Amino acid sequence: MECDDVTGGLEFDVESDDDDAINVQESDVLGDISDFWDDLAETSDDQRANPHTKQGSVTEGPNAENGLSRIALDDNKAGMDGLDKQKINDIIFSVSKGSRFYENEARKDEMARKRTERAVQELGRLKSLDLTTERSIVEQLCTKLEAQRDLSKVIVHVDMDAFYCAVEERDDPSLKGKAFAVGGTAMLTTASYAARAFGVRAAMPGYIALRLCPELKFVRPDHRKYSAASEEVRKVFQRYDPNFRPMSLDEAYLDLTPYLSMHPEDTPITVVSRMREEILSETGLTASAGIAANSLLAKVCSDRNKPNGQYFLPFDRESILEFVQALPVRKPPGIGKVTEQFLHALGIRTCKEIWDNRVYLYKLCSAASFDYFMRVVMGIGSSHEDRFGSGPDRKSISHETTFYPTSDATAMRATIRRLSHSLSVEMAEEKIKGNTVTIKLKRSDFRVFQKSKKLMRYLKMEDDIVAVALELLNDELQVNPGIELRLMGVRMSGLASSEVDKNVGIAKVSESSEYLGLIPKHLFSI
DNA sequence: GGCCGAAGGACCC
DNA sequence: CACCAGGGTCCTTCGGTA
């Protein structure tokens, strides 16, 4: 159906069965779209996308504009400029081409491309409509967001530089300055800065990295070491914000507001400098940091002067808007490659252009996406994200493993048992139980399937988890005998604490599962 | 219509 | 030689339904 009334406009995007409506479009639409592009892009797309493209070079490989962007080098992160991106992508492409992984990425890419195409056509239609009502709705929404602007907090995002590599380098000085990566030939978790100069980066398979950088050294990951180093770093965080929020071993958000009010002689900049010095002197590792009014901005800022640098974004609205609107759409966290492609197809390359096209995006995107876009380009944090203190409980826990592709059902069931076992062990450690079991299957062609089952009771024992997971697997094997898998996973969600209340003497302790007291909803109505 | 469960993706580290 | 991870969160769609 069409994007009909105004309230329904928030509904959603350009989904499948809109085909009929879209086919109505005639050639005049193309004219509209071209105009639109002309308006927004004074420079040609090719020039912008590939400044390093040499004239006459063959561009059969992926680049930012011809699709398959998910295969291409992700140079979003710092330390990746000045690379011959075209050459790197040609290598990545030639190594990946024809692999099952590649074919699956191409499939996903094609689906995204179709979605985007529908949006582009819809945009053409929108351009010829009178959108004054929508415009005023959008203004109201933005006014509401503006009212949420909070400039009273000092949030800092601290990000350790090439963390795993830095730890290895510290412990083995012979690695200093060398091109090396932590990981194996299958997958890298971190690349040293010297390796990044070759286009090597995290989440890249090692054998491709080896093509980009033949002298690349591999270092086996040692998580114990990284956890220990992380603990040291966190001790420093602790001193500045006891409620700091760790996002992973190597990064965290801190709210410096309380600290600063207790130390009036300090400024955000001096505090963060000192904190980074302390991290360096106490761990031998360098950190980068971003200081801003909210975590979203701080995150972008921490990337600004990486490695071993910091960036302070002034806490006034004008500075924030100027900063954020100059950003390419890919910079803010949450906007990844797919969304970038989507926006590019609409002629939108910077956050300012998101802002300029907000009425169209309002019609083209879901309410959640639109809301997020506006928060980003207005430099408003996501509402409650900066209220630290009580960290949100985790929602799920899972284990998964990749193996040589197999269609051996017995081996699959054994893997399910093994995963369920380790899952139950970890759940016991965490003292949690859950009521939903999901198995994840990745076929040898890389397509992922999930089967889940929500139960009327909470599980935590290995045997119960195995039973449900096996049931899900067997269902699938029944429908799809001979399926060849390369990965299996088991996840538990619908979590709750499994701690036994000692005061309630009911002998549920020995039972392997507990009943969930479900009460029909209507009993609650007054 | 809204909520729920199930399935599939995008994204992040 | 090796041939694209594993642990999460959140969003969207769809079908069933009380």
Coordinates of C-alpha atoms (C1' of nucleotides) in Angstrom, one line a residue:
Chain A
M1 CA 0.0 0.0 0.0
E2 CA 0.9 3.6 -0.4
C3 CA 2.3 5.8 2.3
D4 CA -1.1 7.1 2.9
D5 CA -2.1 9.5 5.7
V6 CA 0.2 11.5 7.8
T7 CA 0.2 9.4 10.9
G8 CA 0.6 6.3 8.8
G9 CA 3.5 8.0 7.2
L10 CA 5.7 6.9 10.1
E11 CA 4.6 3.4 9.3
F12 CA 7.3 2.2 7.2
D13 CA 9.4 2.2 4.3
V14 CA 9.3 1.0 0.9
E15 CA 8.4 -2.6 1.4
S16 CA 7.8 -5.3 -1.0
D17 CA 4.2 -5.3 -2.0
D18 CA 4.5 -1.7 -3.0
D19 CA 5.5 -3.0 -6.4
D20 CA 2.3 -2.1 -8.0
A21 CA 2.4 1.4 -6.8
I22 CA 5.9 1.8 -8.0
N23 CA 5.3 0.5 -11.4
V24 CA 2.9 3.3 -12.0
Q25 CA 5.9 5.7 -12.1
E26 CA 6.7 7.0 -15.6
S27 CA 9.7 8.6 -17.1
D28 CA 9.0 12.0 -15.6
V29 CA 10.0 10.5 -12.3
L30 CA 13.4 10.0 -13.6
G31 CA 13.6 13.6 -14.3
D32 CA 12.6 14.4 -10.8
I33 CA 15.2 12.1 -9.4
S34 CA 17.9 13.6 -11.5
D35 CA 16.9 17.1 -10.4
F36 CA 17.1 15.9 -6.9
W37 CA 20.5 14.5 -7.4
D38 CA 21.7 17.6 -9.1
D39 CA 20.5 19.6 -6.2
L40 CA 22.3 17.6 -3.7
A41 CA 25.5 16.5 -5.4
E42 CA 27.4 19.2 -7.2
T43 CA 30.3 16.8 -7.5
S44 CA 29.9 13.6 -9.4
D45 CA 29.4 10.5 -7.3
D46 CA 32.3 8.6 -8.8
Q47 CA 34.7 11.4 -8.0
R48 CA 33.5 11.6 -4.4
A49 CA 33.4 7.9 -3.8
N50 CA 36.8 7.1 -5.1
P51 CA 39.2 9.9 -5.0
H52 CA 42.0 7.4 -5.5
T53 CA 40.5 5.9 -8.6
K54 CA 43.0 6.2 -11.4
Q55 CA 41.6 7.1 -14.8
G56 CA 41.3 4.0 -16.9
S57 CA 41.7 1.5 -14.1
V58 CA 39.4 -1.5 -14.4
T59 CA 36.6 -1.2 -11.9
E60 CA 35.2 -4.7 -11.9
G61 CA 36.0 -4.9 -8.2
P62 CA 33.6 -3.4 -5.7
N63 CA 33.7 0.2 -4.7
A64 CA 31.5 2.5 -2.8
E65 CA 29.0 2.9 -5.5
N66 CA 28.7 -0.1 -7.7
G67 CA 27.2 -2.4 -5.1
L68 CA 28.9 -5.2 -3.1
S69 CA 30.0 -2.6 -0.7
R70 CA 30.0 -5.2 2.1
I71 CA 32.9 -6.9 0.5
A72 CA 34.9 -3.8 0.1
L73 CA 37.3 -2.4 2.6
D74 CA 35.6 -0.8 5.5
D75 CA 37.7 2.3 5.8
N76 CA 35.3 4.1 8.2
K77 CA 37.6 3.9 11.1
A78 CA 40.6 6.1 11.8
G79 CA 44.1 5.3 10.5
M80 CA 42.8 4.3 7.1
D81 CA 43.2 7.3 5.0
G82 CA 45.8 7.8 2.4
L83 CA 45.4 4.1 1.3
D84 CA 45.0 3.1 -2.3
K85 CA 41.5 1.9 -1.7
Q86 CA 40.9 0.8 -5.3
K87 CA 44.0 -1.4 -5.3
I88 CA 43.1 -2.9 -1.9
N89 CA 39.5 -3.5 -3.0
D90 CA 40.7 -5.2 -6.2
I91 CA 42.7 -7.6 -4.2
I92 CA 39.9 -8.3 -1.7
F93 CA 37.6 -8.8 -4.6
S94 CA 39.9 -11.1 -6.6
V95 CA 40.5 -13.3 -3.5
S96 CA 36.8 -13.4 -2.5
K97 CA 35.2 -13.7 -5.9
G98 CA 33.3 -16.9 -6.4
S99 CA 33.6 -18.0 -2.8
R100 CA 30.4 -19.1 -1.1
F101 CA 30.8 -16.3 1.3
Y102 CA 31.0 -13.8 -1.5
E103 CA 27.9 -15.2 -3.2
N104 CA 26.0 -14.9 0.0
E105 CA 27.1 -11.3 0.5
A106 CA 26.1 -10.7 -3.1
R107 CA 22.7 -12.1 -2.4
K108 CA 22.2 -9.9 0.7
D109 CA 23.5 -7.0 -1.3
E110 CA 20.9 -7.6 -4.0
M111 CA 18.1 -7.6 -1.5
A112 CA 19.2 -4.4 0.0
R113 CA 19.7 -2.9 -3.4
K114 CA 16.1 -3.7 -4.3
R115 CA 14.8 -2.1 -1.1
T116 CA 16.9 1.0 -1.9
E117 CA 15.6 1.1 -5.4
R118 CA 12.1 1.2 -4.2
A119 CA 13.0 4.1 -1.9
V120 CA 14.6 6.0 -4.8
Q121 CA 11.4 5.5 -6.9
E122 CA 9.3 6.5 -4.0
L123 CA 11.4 9.6 -3.5
G124 CA 10.8 10.6 -7.1
R125 CA 7.1 10.4 -6.4
L126 CA 7.3 12.3 -3.2
K127 CA 9.2 15.1 -4.9
S128 CA 6.1 15.9 -6.9
L129 CA 3.8 16.0 -3.9
D130 CA 2.8 18.7 -1.6
L131 CA 4.3 17.8 1.7
T132 CA 3.4 20.8 3.8
T133 CA 1.5 18.8 6.3
E134 CA 4.4 16.4 6.6
R135 CA 6.8 19.3 7.0
S136 CA 4.9 20.6 9.9
I137 CA 4.7 17.2 11.5
V138 CA 8.5 16.8 11.1
E139 CA 9.0 20.3 12.6
Q140 CA 7.0 19.3 15.6
L141 CA 8.9 16.1 16.1
C142 CA 12.2 18.0 15.9
T143 CA 11.0 20.5 18.4
K144 CA 10.2 17.7 20.8
L145 CA 13.7 16.3 20.2
E146 CA 15.2 19.8 20.7
A147 CA 13.5 20.0 24.1
Q148 CA 15.4 16.8 25.0
R149 CA 18.8 18.4 24.3
D150 CA 20.9 18.1 27.4
L151 CA 24.1 20.1 27.6
S152 CA 24.7 19.7 31.3
K153 CA 26.7 16.5 31.3
V154 CA 30.3 15.8 30.4
I155 CA 30.5 12.4 28.7
V156 CA 33.7 10.9 27.6
H157 CA 34.2 7.9 25.4
V158 CA 37.6 6.2 25.9
D159 CA 38.8 3.7 23.3
M160 CA 42.1 1.9 23.7
D161 CA 44.2 2.0 20.5
A162 CA 44.4 -1.3 18.7
F163 CA 44.0 -2.9 22.1
Y164 CA 44.9 -6.5 21.6
C165 CA 47.8 -5.6 19.3
A166 CA 49.0 -3.0 21.8
V167 CA 49.0 -5.6 24.6
E168 CA 51.0 -8.0 22.5
E169 CA 53.4 -5.3 21.5
R170 CA 53.9 -4.3 25.0
D171 CA 54.7 -7.8 26.0
D172 CA 56.9 -8.6 23.0
P173 CA 58.8 -5.4 22.0
S174 CA 60.1 -7.2 18.9
L175 CA 56.6 -6.6 17.4
K176 CA 56.9 -2.9 17.8
G177 CA 56.2 -1.1 14.6
K178 CA 55.7 -4.4 12.8
A179 CA 52.8 -5.3 10.6
F180 CA 51.0 -7.9 12.6
A181 CA 47.6 -9.0 13.5
V182 CA 45.9 -10.8 16.4
G183 CA 44.0 -13.7 15.0
G184 CA 44.5 -16.5 12.6
T185 CA 44.3 -17.1 8.9
A186 CA 40.5 -17.5 9.2
M187 CA 39.8 -14.3 11.0
L188 CA 41.6 -11.3 12.5
T189 CA 40.4 -9.6 15.6
T190 CA 42.8 -6.6 15.5
A191 CA 45.4 -5.2 13.2
S192 CA 48.5 -3.2 14.2
Y193 CA 48.8 0.3 12.9
A194 CA 51.6 -0.8 10.6
A195 CA 49.4 -3.5 9.2
R196 CA 46.5 -1.1 8.7
A197 CA 48.7 0.8 6.3
F198 CA 48.3 -2.1 4.0
G199 CA 44.5 -2.1 4.4
V200 CA 44.5 -4.9 6.9
R201 CA 41.9 -4.5 9.6
A202 CA 39.8 -6.3 12.2
A203 CA 37.2 -8.7 11.0
M204 CA 39.2 -9.4 7.9
P205 CA 40.0 -13.1 7.2
G206 CA 43.7 -13.6 7.7
Y207 CA 44.4 -15.2 4.3
I208 CA 43.1 -12.0 2.6
A209 CA 45.2 -9.9 4.9
L210 CA 48.1 -11.9 3.8
R211 CA 47.5 -11.0 0.2
L212 CA 47.4 -7.3 1.2
C213 CA 50.5 -7.6 3.3
P214 CA 52.7 -10.6 2.6
E215 CA 55.0 -10.0 5.6
L216 CA 52.0 -9.9 8.0
K217 CA 52.7 -11.7 11.3
F218 CA 50.0 -13.6 13.1
V219 CA 49.7 -13.6 16.8
R220 CA 47.4 -16.0 18.6
P221 CA 44.8 -14.3 20.7
D222 CA 45.3 -14.6 24.4
H223 CA 42.1 -13.4 26.0
R224 CA 43.3 -13.8 29.6
K225 CA 46.0 -11.2 28.9
Y226 CA 43.5 -8.8 27.4
S227 CA 41.1 -9.2 30.2
A228 CA 43.9 -8.6 32.7
A229 CA 45.0 -5.5 30.9
S230 CA 41.4 -4.4 30.7
E231 CA 41.0 -4.7 34.4
E232 CA 44.0 -2.4 34.9
V233 CA 42.5 0.2 32.6
R234 CA 39.2 0.0 34.4
K235 CA 40.8 0.7 37.7
V236 CA 41.7 4.1 36.2
F237 CA 38.2 4.6 34.9
Q238 CA 36.9 3.8 38.4
R239 CA 38.7 6.8 39.9
Y240 CA 36.9 9.2 37.6
D241 CA 33.5 7.6 37.4
P242 CA 32.7 4.6 39.6
N243 CA 29.6 4.1 37.4
F244 CA 31.5 4.0 34.1
R245 CA 30.0 1.9 31.5
P246 CA 32.2 -0.7 29.8
M247 CA 31.2 -1.5 26.3
S248 CA 33.9 -4.2 25.7
L249 CA 37.3 -4.9 27.0
D250 CA 38.8 -1.9 25.3
E251 CA 36.2 0.9 25.5
A252 CA 34.0 2.6 28.0
Y253 CA 31.8 5.6 28.6
L254 CA 32.3 7.8 31.6
D255 CA 30.2 10.6 33.0
L256 CA 32.7 13.1 34.3
T257 CA 30.1 15.5 35.6
P258 CA 30.3 14.5 39.2
Y259 CA 34.0 14.4 39.2
L260 CA 34.3 17.8 37.7
S261 CA 31.9 19.4 40.1
M262 CA 34.1 18.0 42.9
H263 CA 37.2 19.3 41.3
P264 CA 36.5 22.8 40.2
E265 CA 40.1 23.5 39.3
D266 CA 39.9 20.9 36.6
T267 CA 38.5 21.1 33.1
P268 CA 37.2 18.2 31.0
I269 CA 40.3 18.4 28.9
T270 CA 42.8 18.3 31.7
V271 CA 41.0 15.5 33.4
V272 CA 40.9 13.4 30.3
S273 CA 44.6 14.1 29.5
R274 CA 45.5 13.0 33.0
M275 CA 43.3 9.9 32.8
R276 CA 45.0 8.9 29.6
E277 CA 48.4 9.5 31.1
E278 CA 47.6 7.3 34.0
I279 CA 46.3 4.6 31.7
L280 CA 49.6 4.8 29.8
S281 CA 51.8 4.8 32.9
E282 CA 49.9 2.1 34.7
T283 CA 49.3 -0.3 31.7
G284 CA 51.8 0.8 29.1
L285 CA 48.9 1.2 26.7
T286 CA 47.6 4.3 24.9
A287 CA 44.0 5.4 24.8
S288 CA 42.1 7.8 22.7
A289 CA 39.1 9.8 24.0
G290 CA 36.2 11.9 22.9
I291 CA 34.6 14.5 25.2
A292 CA 31.1 15.8 24.4
A293 CA 27.7 16.4 25.8
N294 CA 26.4 12.9 25.2
S295 CA 27.7 9.5 24.4
L296 CA 26.8 9.5 20.8
L297 CA 28.9 12.6 20.2
A298 CA 31.7 11.4 22.5
K299 CA 31.9 8.2 20.5
V300 CA 32.4 10.0 17.2
C301 CA 34.9 12.3 18.9
S302 CA 37.1 9.6 20.3
D303 CA 37.8 8.5 16.7
R304 CA 38.8 12.0 15.7
N305 CA 42.4 12.0 17.0
K306 CA 43.1 8.3 17.2
P307 CA 45.6 6.9 18.1
N308 CA 46.7 8.4 21.3
G309 CA 44.7 11.5 21.1
Q310 CA 41.6 13.2 22.3
Y311 CA 39.0 15.6 21.0
F312 CA 36.9 18.0 22.8
L313 CA 33.6 19.1 21.4
P314 CA 32.3 22.3 22.9
F315 CA 29.1 22.1 24.8
D316 CA 27.0 24.7 22.9
R317 CA 24.3 23.9 20.4
E318 CA 26.0 25.7 17.5
S319 CA 29.3 23.9 17.8
I320 CA 27.5 20.6 18.1
L321 CA 25.4 21.2 15.0
E322 CA 28.4 22.4 13.0
F323 CA 30.4 19.3 14.1
V324 CA 27.7 16.7 13.5
Q325 CA 26.3 18.0 10.2
A326 CA 29.7 18.0 8.6
L327 CA 30.0 14.2 9.2
P328 CA 29.7 11.7 6.4
V329 CA 26.6 9.6 7.1
R330 CA 28.7 6.5 7.9
K331 CA 30.4 8.1 10.9
P332 CA 27.8 8.1 13.6
P333 CA 27.5 4.7 15.3
G334 CA 24.4 2.8 14.2
I335 CA 24.7 3.8 10.6
G336 CA 26.5 1.0 8.9
K337 CA 27.3 0.0 5.3
V338 CA 23.8 -0.9 4.3
T339 CA 22.2 2.3 5.6
E340 CA 25.0 4.3 4.1
Q341 CA 24.3 2.8 0.7
F342 CA 20.6 3.5 1.2
L343 CA 21.3 7.2 2.0
H344 CA 23.8 7.5 -0.8
A345 CA 21.2 6.3 -3.3
L346 CA 18.9 9.0 -2.1
G347 CA 21.7 11.5 -2.8
I348 CA 22.5 11.9 0.9
R349 CA 26.1 11.8 1.9
T350 CA 26.5 14.0 4.9
C351 CA 24.5 14.5 8.1
K352 CA 23.6 17.9 6.9
E353 CA 22.0 16.3 3.9
I354 CA 20.0 14.0 6.2
W355 CA 18.8 17.2 7.9
D356 CA 18.0 18.9 4.6
N357 CA 16.0 15.8 3.4
R358 CA 14.3 15.1 6.7
V359 CA 10.8 15.4 5.2
Y360 CA 11.5 12.8 2.6
L361 CA 13.2 10.5 5.1
Y362 CA 10.2 10.9 7.3
K363 CA 8.1 9.4 4.5
L364 CA 10.7 6.9 3.5
C365 CA 11.8 5.4 6.8
S366 CA 10.3 3.8 9.8
A367 CA 9.5 5.9 12.9
A368 CA 12.5 4.4 14.7
S369 CA 14.9 5.0 11.9
F370 CA 13.7 8.6 11.4
D371 CA 13.9 9.3 15.1
Y372 CA 17.4 8.0 15.2
F373 CA 18.5 10.0 12.1
M374 CA 17.1 13.2 13.7
R375 CA 18.8 12.5 17.0
V376 CA 22.1 12.0 15.2
V377 CA 22.0 15.1 13.0
M378 CA 20.7 17.3 15.7
G379 CA 23.5 16.0 18.0
I380 CA 21.0 14.8 20.6
G381 CA 21.9 11.6 22.4
S382 CA 19.5 8.7 22.6
S383 CA 17.2 9.5 25.5
H384 CA 18.3 7.4 28.4
E385 CA 21.7 6.2 27.2
D386 CA 23.6 8.6 29.3
R387 CA 22.0 7.7 32.6
F388 CA 24.7 5.5 34.0
G389 CA 24.6 3.6 37.2
S390 CA 22.5 0.6 36.9
G391 CA 23.7 -1.2 33.8
P392 CA 21.1 -2.9 31.8
D393 CA 20.7 -6.6 32.4
R394 CA 21.7 -8.8 29.6
K395 CA 19.0 -10.1 27.4
S396 CA 20.5 -13.3 26.1
I397 CA 23.5 -15.6 26.3
S398 CA 24.8 -17.8 23.6
H399 CA 27.5 -20.1 22.3
E400 CA 28.3 -20.8 18.7
T401 CA 31.0 -22.6 16.8
T402 CA 32.2 -22.8 13.2
F403 CA 33.5 -26.1 11.8
Y404 CA 34.2 -27.8 8.5
P405 CA 30.9 -28.1 6.6
T406 CA 29.2 -31.3 7.4
S407 CA 25.8 -33.0 6.9
D408 CA 26.5 -35.6 9.5
A409 CA 23.4 -35.5 11.7
T410 CA 25.2 -37.4 14.5
A411 CA 28.0 -34.9 14.6
M412 CA 25.5 -32.0 14.6
R413 CA 23.6 -33.4 17.6
A414 CA 26.9 -33.9 19.4
T415 CA 27.7 -30.2 18.7
I416 CA 24.3 -29.2 20.1
R417 CA 25.1 -31.2 23.2
R418 CA 28.5 -29.6 23.6
L419 CA 27.2 -26.1 23.1
S420 CA 24.3 -26.7 25.5
H421 CA 26.7 -28.0 28.0
S422 CA 29.0 -25.0 28.0
L423 CA 26.0 -22.7 27.9
S424 CA 24.5 -24.3 31.0
V425 CA 27.9 -24.0 32.8
E426 CA 28.0 -20.3 32.0
M427 CA 24.4 -19.8 33.0
A428 CA 25.2 -21.4 36.3
E429 CA 28.1 -19.1 36.8
E430 CA 25.9 -16.1 36.0
K431 CA 23.1 -17.5 38.1
I432 CA 20.6 -17.1 35.4
K433 CA 17.8 -19.1 33.8
G434 CA 15.8 -18.5 30.6
N435 CA 12.6 -19.5 28.9
T436 CA 13.5 -19.3 25.3
V437 CA 15.9 -21.5 23.4
T438 CA 17.2 -20.6 20.0
I439 CA 19.4 -22.6 17.7
K440 CA 21.3 -20.9 15.0
L441 CA 22.3 -22.8 11.9
K442 CA 24.6 -21.5 9.1
R443 CA 24.5 -23.6 6.0
S444 CA 27.7 -24.1 4.0
D445 CA 26.4 -21.4 1.6
F446 CA 26.5 -19.0 4.6
R447 CA 22.8 -18.5 4.8
V448 CA 21.8 -18.3 8.5
F449 CA 18.6 -19.9 9.9
Q450 CA 17.3 -19.6 13.4
K451 CA 14.7 -21.8 15.2
S452 CA 13.5 -20.8 18.5
K453 CA 11.0 -22.0 21.1
K454 CA 9.6 -20.2 24.0
L455 CA 8.6 -22.4 26.9
M456 CA 6.2 -22.1 29.7
R457 CA 9.0 -22.7 32.2
Y458 CA 12.5 -21.5 32.9
L459 CA 15.4 -23.7 32.0
K460 CA 18.9 -23.8 33.3
M461 CA 20.0 -27.4 33.4
E462 CA 22.0 -28.8 30.7
D463 CA 19.7 -31.7 29.9
D464 CA 16.7 -29.5 29.5
I465 CA 18.5 -27.2 27.2
V466 CA 19.8 -30.1 25.2
A467 CA 16.3 -31.5 24.9
V468 CA 14.8 -28.3 23.5
A469 CA 17.8 -27.6 21.2
L470 CA 17.8 -31.1 19.9
E471 CA 14.1 -30.9 19.2
L472 CA 14.6 -27.8 17.2
L473 CA 17.5 -29.3 15.3
N474 CA 15.6 -32.5 14.6
D475 CA 12.6 -30.5 13.3
E476 CA 14.9 -28.9 10.8
L477 CA 16.6 -32.1 9.8
Q478 CA 13.2 -33.6 9.2
V479 CA 12.2 -30.9 6.9
N480 CA 15.7 -30.6 5.4
P481 CA 17.6 -33.8 5.5
G482 CA 21.1 -33.7 4.2
I483 CA 21.4 -30.0 5.0
E484 CA 25.1 -29.1 5.2
L485 CA 26.1 -26.8 8.0
R486 CA 29.3 -24.8 8.8
L487 CA 28.1 -23.3 12.1
M488 CA 25.8 -24.1 14.9
G489 CA 24.8 -22.1 18.0
V490 CA 22.6 -22.3 21.0
R491 CA 21.2 -19.2 22.6
M492 CA 19.0 -18.7 25.7
S493 CA 16.9 -15.6 26.1
G494 CA 14.0 -14.5 28.2
L495 CA 16.4 -14.4 31.1
A496 CA 15.8 -14.1 34.8
S497 CA 17.9 -14.6 37.9
S498 CA 18.1 -18.2 39.1
E499 CA 19.0 -17.4 42.6
V500 CA 16.9 -19.3 45.0
D501 CA 15.1 -17.3 47.5
K502 CA 16.1 -19.0 50.8
N503 CA 13.1 -17.7 52.6
V504 CA 10.8 -19.6 50.4
G505 CA 11.3 -23.2 51.6
I506 CA 9.6 -24.7 48.6
A507 CA 11.7 -27.5 47.3
K508 CA 12.2 -26.2 43.8
V509 CA 16.0 -26.3 44.2
S510 CA 16.2 -29.9 43.1
E511 CA 14.0 -29.5 40.1
S512 CA 15.5 -28.9 36.8
S513 CA 12.9 -26.4 35.8
E514 CA 10.4 -24.1 37.3
Y515 CA 6.9 -23.2 36.3
L516 CA 6.3 -19.7 35.1
G517 CA 3.3 -18.3 36.8
L518 CA 1.4 -17.2 33.7
I519 CA -1.8 -15.4 34.5
P520 CA -4.2 -14.6 31.6
K521 CA -4.0 -10.9 30.9
H522 CA -7.7 -10.2 31.2
L523 CA -7.6 -11.1 34.9
F524 CA -5.7 -7.9 35.4
S525 CA -8.2 -5.6 33.9
I526 CA -10.1 -3.5 36.4
Chain B
dG1 C1' -5.7 -3.1 16.6
dG2 C1' -2.2 -4.3 19.6
dC3 C1' 0.5 -7.9 21.6
dC4 C1' 3.2 -12.0 21.2
dG5 C1' 6.2 -15.4 19.3
dA6 C1' 9.2 -16.5 15.6
dA7 C1' 12.4 -15.4 12.0
dG8 C1' 15.7 -12.6 9.6
dG9 C1' 18.9 -8.6 9.4
dA10 C1' 21.8 -4.6 10.5
dC11 C1' 25.2 -3.1 13.5
dC12 C1' 28.8 -3.0 17.2
dC13 C1' 33.1 -4.7 19.3
Chain C
dC1 C1' 48.9 -24.9 4.0
dA2 C1' 45.3 -22.4 5.8
dC3 C1' 39.9 -20.0 2.6
dC4 C1' 35.2 -15.0 6.3
dA5 C1' 34.4 -15.4 14.2
dG6 C1' 31.7 -15.2 18.3
dG7 C1' 29.1 -12.5 21.6
dG8 C1' 25.7 -9.2 22.0
dT9 C1' 21.5 -5.5 21.0
dC10 C1' 17.8 -3.7 18.6
dC11 C1' 14.5 -3.3 14.7
dT12 C1' 11.2 -5.1 11.2
dT13 C1' 7.9 -8.2 9.4
dC14 C1' 4.4 -11.5 9.6
dG15 C1' 0.8 -14.6 11.2
dG16 C1' -2.2 -15.8 15.0
dT17 C1' -5.6 -14.2 17.9
dA18 C1' -9.7 -13.4 22.2

